Amino acid sequence: MEQDVVYEICGWVASISMILGYLPQAVKTIRTRDTDGIALPTFSMMAVGGFAFMLQGLLHKPDILWALFLTNLVTTACSSIVFGIKVYNDYVKRKA
């Protein structure tokens, strides 16, 4: 039983740490729309990887791994938004 509690605490600490570590950069990019220093392949793979981890958390049996699911829901959404901004900025630059 104690091992289960430690396992859950580790999952939630990791979840909160990942979100707090990733969110400020995503918010800054969304606010400023500055994507010059961002590599397109990185954010596309982060979105794909986050989506896969999200599915893993949902499909885990017998219980859903909520920490894994929620962390990757947030990071996938942010990665997808940043990816979209980056694609748009690159398109506008090529057009100009």
C-alpha positions as a Markdown table, in Angstrom:
| # | Residue | x | y | z |
|---|---|---|---|---|
| 1 | Met | 0.0 | 0.0 | 0.0 |
| 2 | Glu | 2.8 | 2.4 | 0.9 |
| 3 | Gln | 4.4 | 1.8 | -2.5 |
| 4 | Asp | 1.2 | 2.8 | -4.2 |
| 5 | Val | 1.2 | 6.1 | -2.4 |
| 6 | Val | 4.8 | 6.8 | -3.2 |
| 7 | Tyr | 4.1 | 5.9 | -6.9 |
| 8 | Glu | 1.1 | 8.3 | -7.0 |
| 9 | Ile | 3.1 | 11.1 | -5.3 |
| 10 | Cys | 6.0 | 10.7 | -7.8 |
| 11 | Gly | 3.5 | 10.8 | -10.7 |
| 12 | Trp | 1.9 | 14.0 | -9.5 |
| 13 | Val | 5.2 | 15.7 | -8.6 |
| 14 | Ala | 6.5 | 14.9 | -12.1 |
| 15 | Ser | 3.2 | 16.1 | -13.7 |
| 16 | Ile | 3.3 | 19.4 | -11.9 |
| 17 | Ser | 7.0 | 19.9 | -12.6 |
| 18 | Met | 6.6 | 19.2 | -16.3 |
| 19 | Ile | 3.7 | 21.6 | -16.6 |
| 20 | Leu | 5.4 | 24.4 | -14.6 |
| 21 | Gly | 8.6 | 23.9 | -16.6 |
| 22 | Tyr | 7.0 | 23.9 | -20.0 |
| 23 | Leu | 4.1 | 26.3 | -19.6 |
| 24 | Pro | 6.0 | 29.6 | -19.2 |
| 25 | Gln | 7.8 | 29.1 | -22.6 |
| 26 | Ala | 4.6 | 28.2 | -24.3 |
| 27 | Val | 2.8 | 31.2 | -22.9 |
| 28 | Lys | 5.6 | 33.5 | -23.9 |
| 29 | Thr | 5.6 | 32.2 | -27.4 |
| 30 | Ile | 1.8 | 32.5 | -27.6 |
| 31 | Arg | 1.8 | 36.1 | -26.3 |
| 32 | Thr | 4.8 | 37.4 | -28.4 |
| 33 | Arg | 4.2 | 35.2 | -31.5 |
| 34 | Asp | 8.0 | 35.1 | -31.7 |
| 35 | Thr | 9.1 | 31.7 | -33.1 |
| 36 | Asp | 12.4 | 32.5 | -34.6 |
| 37 | Gly | 14.3 | 30.3 | -32.1 |
| 38 | Ile | 12.0 | 27.4 | -32.3 |
| 39 | Ala | 12.7 | 24.3 | -34.4 |
| 40 | Leu | 9.5 | 23.1 | -36.2 |
| 41 | Pro | 10.4 | 19.4 | -36.0 |
| 42 | Thr | 10.9 | 19.7 | -32.2 |
| 43 | Phe | 7.4 | 21.0 | -31.5 |
| 44 | Ser | 5.8 | 18.6 | -34.0 |
| 45 | Met | 7.4 | 15.6 | -32.3 |
| 46 | Met | 6.6 | 17.0 | -28.8 |
| 47 | Ala | 2.9 | 17.2 | -29.9 |
| 48 | Val | 3.0 | 13.6 | -31.3 |
| 49 | Gly | 4.8 | 12.3 | -28.2 |
| 50 | Gly | 2.5 | 14.1 | -25.8 |
| 51 | Phe | -0.6 | 12.7 | -27.6 |
| 52 | Ala | 0.8 | 9.2 | -27.4 |
| 53 | Phe | 1.5 | 9.5 | -23.7 |
| 54 | Met | -2.0 | 11.0 | -23.2 |
| 55 | Leu | -3.4 | 7.9 | -24.9 |
| 56 | Gln | -1.2 | 5.6 | -22.8 |
| 57 | Gly | -2.5 | 7.3 | -19.6 |
| 58 | Leu | -6.1 | 6.9 | -20.8 |
| 59 | Leu | -5.8 | 3.3 | -22.0 |
| 60 | His | -3.9 | 2.0 | -18.9 |
| 61 | Lys | -5.6 | -0.9 | -17.3 |
| 62 | Pro | -7.2 | -1.3 | -14.7 |
| 63 | Asp | -7.0 | 2.4 | -13.9 |
| 64 | Ile | -6.4 | 5.6 | -15.9 |
| 65 | Leu | -3.1 | 7.2 | -15.1 |
| 66 | Trp | -4.4 | 10.7 | -14.4 |
| 67 | Ala | -1.1 | 12.4 | -13.8 |
| 68 | Leu | 0.3 | 11.1 | -17.1 |
| 69 | Phe | -2.9 | 12.0 | -19.0 |
| 70 | Leu | -3.3 | 15.5 | -17.6 |
| 71 | Thr | 0.3 | 16.4 | -18.0 |
| 72 | Asn | 0.4 | 15.4 | -21.6 |
| 73 | Leu | -3.0 | 17.0 | -22.3 |
| 74 | Val | -1.6 | 20.4 | -21.3 |
| 75 | Thr | 1.8 | 19.9 | -23.1 |
| 76 | Thr | 0.2 | 18.5 | -26.2 |
| 77 | Ala | -2.2 | 21.5 | -26.4 |
| 78 | Cys | 0.6 | 24.0 | -25.9 |
| 79 | Ser | 2.9 | 22.2 | -28.4 |
| 80 | Ser | 0.2 | 22.1 | -31.0 |
| 81 | Ile | -0.5 | 25.8 | -30.5 |
| 82 | Val | 3.2 | 26.8 | -30.7 |
| 83 | Phe | 3.5 | 24.5 | -33.8 |
| 84 | Gly | 0.6 | 26.3 | -35.5 |
| 85 | Ile | 2.1 | 29.7 | -34.7 |
| 86 | Lys | 5.5 | 28.5 | -36.1 |
| 87 | Val | 3.9 | 27.2 | -39.3 |
| 88 | Tyr | 2.0 | 30.4 | -39.8 |
| 89 | Asn | 5.0 | 32.6 | -39.1 |
| 90 | Asp | 7.2 | 30.6 | -41.5 |
| 91 | Tyr | 4.4 | 30.8 | -44.2 |
| 92 | Val | 4.1 | 34.6 | -43.8 |
| 93 | Lys | 7.9 | 35.0 | -44.0 |
| 94 | Arg | 8.2 | 32.9 | -47.2 |
| 95 | Lys | 5.3 | 34.9 | -48.7 |
| 96 | Ala | 7.0 | 38.2 | -48.0 |
